[in-house]
Coordinates of C-alpha atoms in Angstrom, one line a residue:
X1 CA 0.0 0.0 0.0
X2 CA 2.8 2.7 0.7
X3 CA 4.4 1.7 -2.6
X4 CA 1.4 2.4 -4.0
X5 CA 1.1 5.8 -2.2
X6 CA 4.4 6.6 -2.8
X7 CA 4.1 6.0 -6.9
X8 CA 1.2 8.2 -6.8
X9 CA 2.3 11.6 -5.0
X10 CA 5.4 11.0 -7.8
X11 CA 3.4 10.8 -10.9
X12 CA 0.8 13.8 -9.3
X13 CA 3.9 15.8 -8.5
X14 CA 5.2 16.3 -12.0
X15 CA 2.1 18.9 -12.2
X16 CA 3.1 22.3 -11.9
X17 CA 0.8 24.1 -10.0
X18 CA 0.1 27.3 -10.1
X19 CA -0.9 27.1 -8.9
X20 CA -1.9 31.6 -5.2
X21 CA -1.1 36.6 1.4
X22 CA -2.0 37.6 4.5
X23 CA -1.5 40.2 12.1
X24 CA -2.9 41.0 15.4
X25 CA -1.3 39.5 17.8
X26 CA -2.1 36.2 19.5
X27 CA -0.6 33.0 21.3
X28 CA -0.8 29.6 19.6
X29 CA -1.7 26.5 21.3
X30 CA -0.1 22.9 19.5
X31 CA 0.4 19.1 20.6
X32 CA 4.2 20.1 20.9
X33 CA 3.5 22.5 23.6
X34 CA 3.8 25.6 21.7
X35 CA 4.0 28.8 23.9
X36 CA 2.6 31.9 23.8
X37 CA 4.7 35.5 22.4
X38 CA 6.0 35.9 25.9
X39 CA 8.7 33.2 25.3
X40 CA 10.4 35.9 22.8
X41 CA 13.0 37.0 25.4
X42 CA 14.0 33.3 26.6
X43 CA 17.3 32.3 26.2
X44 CA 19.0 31.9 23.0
X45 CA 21.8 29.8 24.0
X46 CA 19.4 26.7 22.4
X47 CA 18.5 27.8 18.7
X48 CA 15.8 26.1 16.9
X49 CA 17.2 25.6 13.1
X50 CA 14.2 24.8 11.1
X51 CA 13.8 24.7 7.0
X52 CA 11.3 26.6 5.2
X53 CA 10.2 24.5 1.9
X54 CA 8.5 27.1 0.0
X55 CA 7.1 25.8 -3.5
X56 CA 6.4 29.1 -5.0
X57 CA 9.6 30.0 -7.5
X58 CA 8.4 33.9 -8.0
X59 CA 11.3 36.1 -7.5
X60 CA 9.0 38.6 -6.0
X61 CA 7.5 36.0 -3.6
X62 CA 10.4 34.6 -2.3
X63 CA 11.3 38.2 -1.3
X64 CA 8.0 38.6 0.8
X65 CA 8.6 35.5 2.6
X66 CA 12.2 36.7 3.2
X67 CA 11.6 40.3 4.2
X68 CA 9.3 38.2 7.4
X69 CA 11.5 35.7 8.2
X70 CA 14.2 38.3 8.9
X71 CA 11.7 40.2 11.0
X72 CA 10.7 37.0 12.5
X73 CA 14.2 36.2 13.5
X74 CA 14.4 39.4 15.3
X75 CA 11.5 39.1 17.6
X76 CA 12.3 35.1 18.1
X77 CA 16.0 35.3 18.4
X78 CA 16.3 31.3 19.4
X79 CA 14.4 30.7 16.2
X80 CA 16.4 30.0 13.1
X81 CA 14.2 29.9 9.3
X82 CA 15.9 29.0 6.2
X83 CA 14.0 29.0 3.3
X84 CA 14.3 26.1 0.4
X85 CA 12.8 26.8 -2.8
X86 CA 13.8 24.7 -5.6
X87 CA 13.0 23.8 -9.4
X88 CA 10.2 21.2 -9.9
X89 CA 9.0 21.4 -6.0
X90 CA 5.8 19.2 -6.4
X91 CA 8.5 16.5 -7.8
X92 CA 11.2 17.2 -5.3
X93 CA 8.3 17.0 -2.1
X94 CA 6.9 13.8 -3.3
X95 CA 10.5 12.2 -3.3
X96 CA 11.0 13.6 0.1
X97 CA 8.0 12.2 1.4
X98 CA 9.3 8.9 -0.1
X99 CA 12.4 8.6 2.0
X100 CA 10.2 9.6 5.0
X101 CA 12.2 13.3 4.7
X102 CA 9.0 15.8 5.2
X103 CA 9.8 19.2 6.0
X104 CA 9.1 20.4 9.1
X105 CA 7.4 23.6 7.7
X106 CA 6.2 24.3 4.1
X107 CA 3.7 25.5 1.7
X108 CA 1.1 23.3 -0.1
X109 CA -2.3 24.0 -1.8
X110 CA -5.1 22.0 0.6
X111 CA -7.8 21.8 -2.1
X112 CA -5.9 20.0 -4.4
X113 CA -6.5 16.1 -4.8
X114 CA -2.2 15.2 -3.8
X115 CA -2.9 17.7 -0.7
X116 CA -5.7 15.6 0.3
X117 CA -3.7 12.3 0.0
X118 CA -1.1 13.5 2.0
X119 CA -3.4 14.2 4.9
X120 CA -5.2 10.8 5.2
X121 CA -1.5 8.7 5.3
X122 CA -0.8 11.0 7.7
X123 CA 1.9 13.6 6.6
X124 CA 0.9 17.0 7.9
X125 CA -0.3 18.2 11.1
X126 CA -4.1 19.0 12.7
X127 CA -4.0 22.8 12.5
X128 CA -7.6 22.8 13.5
X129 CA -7.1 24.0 17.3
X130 CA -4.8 26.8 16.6
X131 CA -6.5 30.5 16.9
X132 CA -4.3 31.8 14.2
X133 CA -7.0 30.1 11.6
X134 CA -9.4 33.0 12.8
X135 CA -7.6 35.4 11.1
X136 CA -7.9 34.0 7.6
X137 CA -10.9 35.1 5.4
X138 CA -13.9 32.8 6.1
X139 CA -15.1 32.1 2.4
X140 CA -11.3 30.9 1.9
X141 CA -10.9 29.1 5.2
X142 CA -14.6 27.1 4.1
X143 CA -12.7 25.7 0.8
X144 CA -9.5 23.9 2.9
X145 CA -10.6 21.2 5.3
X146 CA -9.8 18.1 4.9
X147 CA -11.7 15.1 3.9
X148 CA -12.3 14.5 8.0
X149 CA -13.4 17.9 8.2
X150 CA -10.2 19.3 10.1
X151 CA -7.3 21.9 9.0
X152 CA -4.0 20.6 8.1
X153 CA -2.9 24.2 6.2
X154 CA -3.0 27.8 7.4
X155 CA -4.7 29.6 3.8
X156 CA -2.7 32.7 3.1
X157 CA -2.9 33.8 0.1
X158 CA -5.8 33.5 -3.0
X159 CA -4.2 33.7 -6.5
X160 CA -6.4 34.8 -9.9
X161 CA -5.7 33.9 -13.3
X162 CA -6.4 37.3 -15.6
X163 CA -5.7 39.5 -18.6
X164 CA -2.8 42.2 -17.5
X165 CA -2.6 45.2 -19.6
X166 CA -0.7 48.0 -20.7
X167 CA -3.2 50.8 -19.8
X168 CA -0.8 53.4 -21.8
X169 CA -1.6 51.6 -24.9
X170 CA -5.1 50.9 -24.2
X171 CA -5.6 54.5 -23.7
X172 CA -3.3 55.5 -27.0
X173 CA -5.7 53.5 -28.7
X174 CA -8.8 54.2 -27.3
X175 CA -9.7 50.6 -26.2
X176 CA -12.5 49.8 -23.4
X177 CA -11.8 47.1 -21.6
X178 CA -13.3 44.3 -23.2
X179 CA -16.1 42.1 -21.4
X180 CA -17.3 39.3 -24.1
X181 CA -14.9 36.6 -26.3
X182 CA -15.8 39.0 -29.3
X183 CA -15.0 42.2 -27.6
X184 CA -11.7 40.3 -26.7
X185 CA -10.5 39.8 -30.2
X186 CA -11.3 43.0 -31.5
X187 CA -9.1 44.8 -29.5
X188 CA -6.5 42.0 -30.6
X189 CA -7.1 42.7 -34.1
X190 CA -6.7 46.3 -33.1
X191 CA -3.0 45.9 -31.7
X192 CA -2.1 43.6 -34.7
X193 CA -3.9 45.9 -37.3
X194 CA -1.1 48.8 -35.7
X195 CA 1.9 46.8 -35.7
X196 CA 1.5 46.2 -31.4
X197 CA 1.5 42.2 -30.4
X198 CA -1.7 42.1 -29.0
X199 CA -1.4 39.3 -26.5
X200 CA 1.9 37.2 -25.3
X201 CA 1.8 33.8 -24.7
X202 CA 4.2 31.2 -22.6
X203 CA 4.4 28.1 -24.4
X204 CA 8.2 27.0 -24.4
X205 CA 7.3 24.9 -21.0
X206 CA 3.2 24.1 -21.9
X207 CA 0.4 25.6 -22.1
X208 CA -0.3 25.4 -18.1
X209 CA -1.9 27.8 -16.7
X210 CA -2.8 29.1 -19.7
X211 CA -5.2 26.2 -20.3
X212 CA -6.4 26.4 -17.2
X213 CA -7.2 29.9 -17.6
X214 CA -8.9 29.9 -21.0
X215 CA -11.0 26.4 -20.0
X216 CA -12.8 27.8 -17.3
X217 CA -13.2 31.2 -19.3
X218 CA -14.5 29.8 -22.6
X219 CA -16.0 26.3 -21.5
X220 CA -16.9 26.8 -18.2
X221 CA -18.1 23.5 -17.7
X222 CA -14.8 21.8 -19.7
X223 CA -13.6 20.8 -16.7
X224 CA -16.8 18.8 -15.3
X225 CA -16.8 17.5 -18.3
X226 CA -13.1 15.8 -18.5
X227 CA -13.9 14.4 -14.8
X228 CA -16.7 12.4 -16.5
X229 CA -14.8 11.0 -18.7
X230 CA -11.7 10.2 -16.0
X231 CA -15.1 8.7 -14.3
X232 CA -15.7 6.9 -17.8
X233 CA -19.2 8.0 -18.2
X234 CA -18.4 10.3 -21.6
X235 CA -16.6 11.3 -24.3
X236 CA -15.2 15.0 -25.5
X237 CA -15.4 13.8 -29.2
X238 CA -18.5 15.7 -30.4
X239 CA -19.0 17.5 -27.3
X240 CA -19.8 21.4 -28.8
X241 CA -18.7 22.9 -25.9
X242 CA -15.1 21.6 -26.6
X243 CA -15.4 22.1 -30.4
X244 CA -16.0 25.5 -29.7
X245 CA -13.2 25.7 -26.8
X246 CA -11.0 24.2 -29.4
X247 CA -11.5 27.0 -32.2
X248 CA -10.8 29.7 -29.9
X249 CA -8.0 28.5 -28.9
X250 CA -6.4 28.4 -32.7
X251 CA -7.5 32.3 -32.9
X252 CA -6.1 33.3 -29.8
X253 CA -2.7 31.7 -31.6
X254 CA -3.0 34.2 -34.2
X255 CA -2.5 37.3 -32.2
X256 CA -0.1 35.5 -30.0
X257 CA 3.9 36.1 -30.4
X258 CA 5.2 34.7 -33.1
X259 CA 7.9 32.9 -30.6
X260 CA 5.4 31.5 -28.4
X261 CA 6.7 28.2 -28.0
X262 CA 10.4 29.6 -27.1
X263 CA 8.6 31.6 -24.5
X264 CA 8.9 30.8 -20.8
X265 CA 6.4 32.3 -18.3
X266 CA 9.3 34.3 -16.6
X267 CA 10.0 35.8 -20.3
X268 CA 6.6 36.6 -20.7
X269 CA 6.5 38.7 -18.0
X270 CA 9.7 40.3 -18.8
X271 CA 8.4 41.3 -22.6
X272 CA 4.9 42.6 -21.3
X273 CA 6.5 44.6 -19.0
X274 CA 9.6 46.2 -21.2
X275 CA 5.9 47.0 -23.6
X276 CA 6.6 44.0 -26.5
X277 CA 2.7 42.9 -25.9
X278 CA -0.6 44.7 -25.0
X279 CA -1.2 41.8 -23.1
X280 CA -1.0 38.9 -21.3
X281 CA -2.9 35.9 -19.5
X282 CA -1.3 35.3 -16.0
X283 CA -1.5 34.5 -12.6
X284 CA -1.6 36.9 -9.5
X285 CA 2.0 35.6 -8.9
X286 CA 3.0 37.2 -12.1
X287 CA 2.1 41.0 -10.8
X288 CA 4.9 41.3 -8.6
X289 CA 7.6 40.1 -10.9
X290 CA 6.1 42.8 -13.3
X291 CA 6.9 45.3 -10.9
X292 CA 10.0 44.0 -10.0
X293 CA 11.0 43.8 -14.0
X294 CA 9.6 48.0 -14.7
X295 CA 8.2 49.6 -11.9
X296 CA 7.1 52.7 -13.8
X297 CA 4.6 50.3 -15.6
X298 CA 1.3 51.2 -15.6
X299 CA -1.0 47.5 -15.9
X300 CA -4.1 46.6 -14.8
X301 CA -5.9 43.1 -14.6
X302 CA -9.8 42.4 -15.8
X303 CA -11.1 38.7 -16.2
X304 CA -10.5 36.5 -19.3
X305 CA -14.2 37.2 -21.2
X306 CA -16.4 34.3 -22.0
X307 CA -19.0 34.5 -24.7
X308 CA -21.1 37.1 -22.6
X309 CA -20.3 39.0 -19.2
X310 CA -23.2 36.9 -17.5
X311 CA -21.2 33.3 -18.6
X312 CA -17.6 34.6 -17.6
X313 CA -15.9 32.5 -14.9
X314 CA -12.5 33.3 -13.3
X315 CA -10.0 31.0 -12.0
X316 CA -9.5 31.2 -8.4
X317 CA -8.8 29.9 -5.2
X318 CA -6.3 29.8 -2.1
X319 CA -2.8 29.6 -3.4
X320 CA -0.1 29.5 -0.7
X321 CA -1.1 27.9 2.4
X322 CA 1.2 26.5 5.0
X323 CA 1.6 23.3 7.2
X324 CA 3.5 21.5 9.9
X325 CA 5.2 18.0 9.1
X326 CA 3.5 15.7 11.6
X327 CA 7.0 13.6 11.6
X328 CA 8.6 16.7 12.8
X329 CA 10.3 17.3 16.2
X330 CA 8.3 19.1 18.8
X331 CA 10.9 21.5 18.8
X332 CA 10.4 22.1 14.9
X333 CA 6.5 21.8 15.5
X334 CA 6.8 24.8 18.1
X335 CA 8.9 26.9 16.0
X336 CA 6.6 26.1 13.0
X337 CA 3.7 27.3 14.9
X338 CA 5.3 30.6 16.5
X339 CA 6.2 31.6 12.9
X340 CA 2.0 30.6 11.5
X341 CA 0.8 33.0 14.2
X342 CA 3.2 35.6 13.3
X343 CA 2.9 35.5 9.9
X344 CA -0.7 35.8 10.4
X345 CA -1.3 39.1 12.3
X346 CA -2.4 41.8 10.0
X347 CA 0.3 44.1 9.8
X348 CA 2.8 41.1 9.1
X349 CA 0.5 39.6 5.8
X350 CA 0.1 43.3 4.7
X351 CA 4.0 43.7 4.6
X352 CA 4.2 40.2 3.1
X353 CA 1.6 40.8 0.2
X354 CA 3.0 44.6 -0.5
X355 CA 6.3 42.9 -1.5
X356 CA 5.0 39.6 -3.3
X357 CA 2.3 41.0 -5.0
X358 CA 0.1 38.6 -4.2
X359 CA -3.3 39.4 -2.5
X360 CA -3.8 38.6 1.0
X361 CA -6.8 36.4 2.5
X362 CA -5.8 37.6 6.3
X363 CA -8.5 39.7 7.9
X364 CA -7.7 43.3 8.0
X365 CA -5.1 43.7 4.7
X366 CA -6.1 45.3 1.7
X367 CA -4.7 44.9 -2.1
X368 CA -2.9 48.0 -2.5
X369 CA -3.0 48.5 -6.3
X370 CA -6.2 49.8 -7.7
X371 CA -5.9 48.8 -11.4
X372 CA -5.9 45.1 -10.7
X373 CA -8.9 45.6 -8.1
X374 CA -11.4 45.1 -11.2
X375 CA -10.4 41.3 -11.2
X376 CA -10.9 41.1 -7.6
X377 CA -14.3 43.0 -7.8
X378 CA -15.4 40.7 -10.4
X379 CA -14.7 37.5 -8.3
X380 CA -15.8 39.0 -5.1
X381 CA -19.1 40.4 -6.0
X382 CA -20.5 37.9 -8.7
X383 CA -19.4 34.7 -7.7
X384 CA -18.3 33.6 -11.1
X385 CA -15.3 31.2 -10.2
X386 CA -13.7 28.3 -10.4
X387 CA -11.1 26.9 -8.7
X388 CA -8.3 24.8 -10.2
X389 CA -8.5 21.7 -12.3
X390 CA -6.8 19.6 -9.5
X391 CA -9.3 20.0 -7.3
X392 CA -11.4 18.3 -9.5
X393 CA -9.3 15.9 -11.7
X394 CA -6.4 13.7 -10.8
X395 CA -3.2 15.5 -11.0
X396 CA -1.6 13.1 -13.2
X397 CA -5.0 13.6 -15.6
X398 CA -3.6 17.7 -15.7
X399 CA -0.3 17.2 -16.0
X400 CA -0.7 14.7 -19.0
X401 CA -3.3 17.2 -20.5
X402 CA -0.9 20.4 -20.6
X403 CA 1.5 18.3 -23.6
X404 CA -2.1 17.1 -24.9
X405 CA -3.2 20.5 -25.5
X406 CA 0.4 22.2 -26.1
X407 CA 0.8 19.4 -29.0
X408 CA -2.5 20.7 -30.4
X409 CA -1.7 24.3 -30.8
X410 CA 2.0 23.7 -31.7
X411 CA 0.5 20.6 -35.1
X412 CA -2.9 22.9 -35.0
X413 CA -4.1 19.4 -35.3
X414 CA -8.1 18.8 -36.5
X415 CA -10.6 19.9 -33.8
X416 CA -11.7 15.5 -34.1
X417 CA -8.3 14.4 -32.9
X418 CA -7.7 17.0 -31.0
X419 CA -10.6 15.8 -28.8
X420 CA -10.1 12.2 -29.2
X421 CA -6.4 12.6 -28.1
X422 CA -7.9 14.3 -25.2
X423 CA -10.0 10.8 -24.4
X424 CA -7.6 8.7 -24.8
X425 CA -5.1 10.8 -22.5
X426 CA -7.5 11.2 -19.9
X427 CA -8.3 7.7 -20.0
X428 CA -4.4 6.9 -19.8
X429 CA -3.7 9.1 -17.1
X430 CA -5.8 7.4 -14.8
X431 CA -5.2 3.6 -15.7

């Protein structure tokens, strides 16, 4: 059986996620005997060393967490944080877990299907007594219990998937933001028809997030549809929805950069903000590396239209989140938990998601950059969402799907085979 567990969170962890900030003070209560803040001035003669995995690569990011663990280490001297964030984390964790290596405090996103599996053999720790979790956004907190019903991850952070854009250009051109598919392309054909590249696009590492994105956007009930057939109860061969899905997708090529499959995300990000695009399709994680790349940028975010305002969905949902290895020392558990609650208070989350860009889901923090509110606004107040395709599909079934789809744009392969390659992938995947 652990063989069997241990092939799985492999195979899941070759995903890569995408995957989503943040304190009034407060003691913390833990198995490990955590105490309260008034154990800051104990001795420091015995320092607590205690790694940090932290799966999110963002340059920007890794800065917030940084900038708080330095100010962390100043109000717990005995406490010692190093931060780990490495190239293909999901694979790297899953080998960990394998040679029973878990580290004592990381990030992980709890409404995913691998985050789920990790909990019921028994990997992370029950969060669920700890007062810190009353900080975090209700709505948010709601979408991460476990399949028991109890917390094994502190939500931080939500993430968004969204069109930014250069509002100079927008407003050289005269351009409204659009808020159908058709609306969309116009103002593509607009930027092409004067010589701009309307929209960037990623593609040298797959289409990730990018299919993500334009699924939920353009079919919103794609991915509902691919869990049938991982259920085997249908097909995607002659499903409209997908037909249509799949023609958009070939249009959206054509106002794409013409080196779009020697693109990486991080030079995506780079072009749109030195002005080579109008636009791009990205994550919330993607803002703050913007900034960091041309901070005289003027950008703003609004959702990915669907055919009509009213049939628009956005792709959300809580993005980093943090845990406690239940293997780890009670030592390591303690220090864990000291740095949760810290991390937590108010003034701590705003500081972390000013640097990373990121917005927070910590009670009393605010997104402090009006021209990406719209995209917020638009989740918040109609309701139009969906999370990621993980939480609903294996991970192996997504991973497998990104070089389905990437080979589809890259051969612009008939709409029929497109689709059945999709079958028979999905199918595969979860043999």
């Amino acid at each position: 059986m652990k063989k069997r567990i241990i092939s799985w969170l492999l195979g899941s962890a070759l995903l890569v996620s995408m995957l989503a900030a943040c304190g009034q003070q407060g003691g913390t209560s833990s198995e490990s005997g955590a105490s309260s803040q008034a154990d800051n001035t104990a001795s420091t003669d015995e320092i607590t060393e205690i790694e940090f995995f932290q799966q999110q690569g963002e340059e920007a990011i890794q800065a917030g967490y940084q900038a708080i663990i330095e100010d962390f280490e100043k109000e717990y001297p005995n406490i010692k944080i190093t931060m780990n964030t490495v190239p293909d984390s999901l694979k790297v964790l899953a080998s960990r877990i394998a040679t029973d290596d878990v580290p004592p405090l990381l990030t992980d996103w709890p409404t995913q299907s691998q985050f789920k599996e990790k909990v019921r053999n028994g990997y992370y720790m029950d969060l669920s007594d700890q007062e810190f979790l009353s900080r975090v956004n209700e709505s948010y907190l709601a979408m991460s219990p476990a399949d028991d019903g109890k917390y094994y991850a502190m939500p931080y952070a939500r993430n968004y998937m969204t069109v930014f854009y250069n509002i100079q250009m927008f407003k050289e051109h005269n351009i409204e933001i659009p808020e159908t598919y058709d609306e969309f392309i116009n103002v593509c054909k607009t930027f092409k028809e004067a010589g701009i590249t309307p929209i960037c696009l990623p593609l040298k590492d797959g289409v990730g997030h990018i299919f993500q994105a334009t699924t939920v956007a353009w079919n919103p009930g794609g991915v509902e549809a691919m869990a049938e057939v991982a259920e085997g109860k249908g097909s995607l061969v002659g499903n409209a929805a997908f037909e249509d899905y799949a023609a958009k997708m070939l249009e959206l090529m054509e106002y794409s950069n013409e080196d779009a499959f020697g693109m990486s995300g991080t030079m995506m990000q780079e072009a749109f903000a030195n002005g080579q695009c109008a636009m791009i399709i990205a994550g919330s994680y993607a803002r703050g590396n913007i900034i960091l790349a041309n901070g005289d940028l003027e950008f703003g975010a609004f959702p990915l239209p669907g055919d009509t305002r009213e049939s628009t969905m956005a792709l959300t949902g809580i993005n980093a989140a943090l845990c406690i290895s239940a293997s780890a020392s009670d030592a390591e558990k303690d220090a864990g938990l000291k740095f949760m609650e810290y991390i937590s208070r108010p003034e701590v989350a705003q500081k972390w998601s000013d640097i990373s860009g990121e917005p927070s889901i910590i009670k009393g923090t605010v997104y402090n950059d009006a021209n990406c509110m719209p995209i917020l606004d638009f989740i918040d107040k109609t309701g139009q969402v969906h999370d990621w395709m993980a939480s609903s599909l294996n991970s192996n079934v997504v991973n497998e799907l990104y070089n389905t789809v990437q080979a589809f744009l890259l051969d612009k392969q008939p709409v029929d085979e497109f689709l059945k390659n999709m079958d028979t992938t999905i199918e595969t995947a979860m043999q």
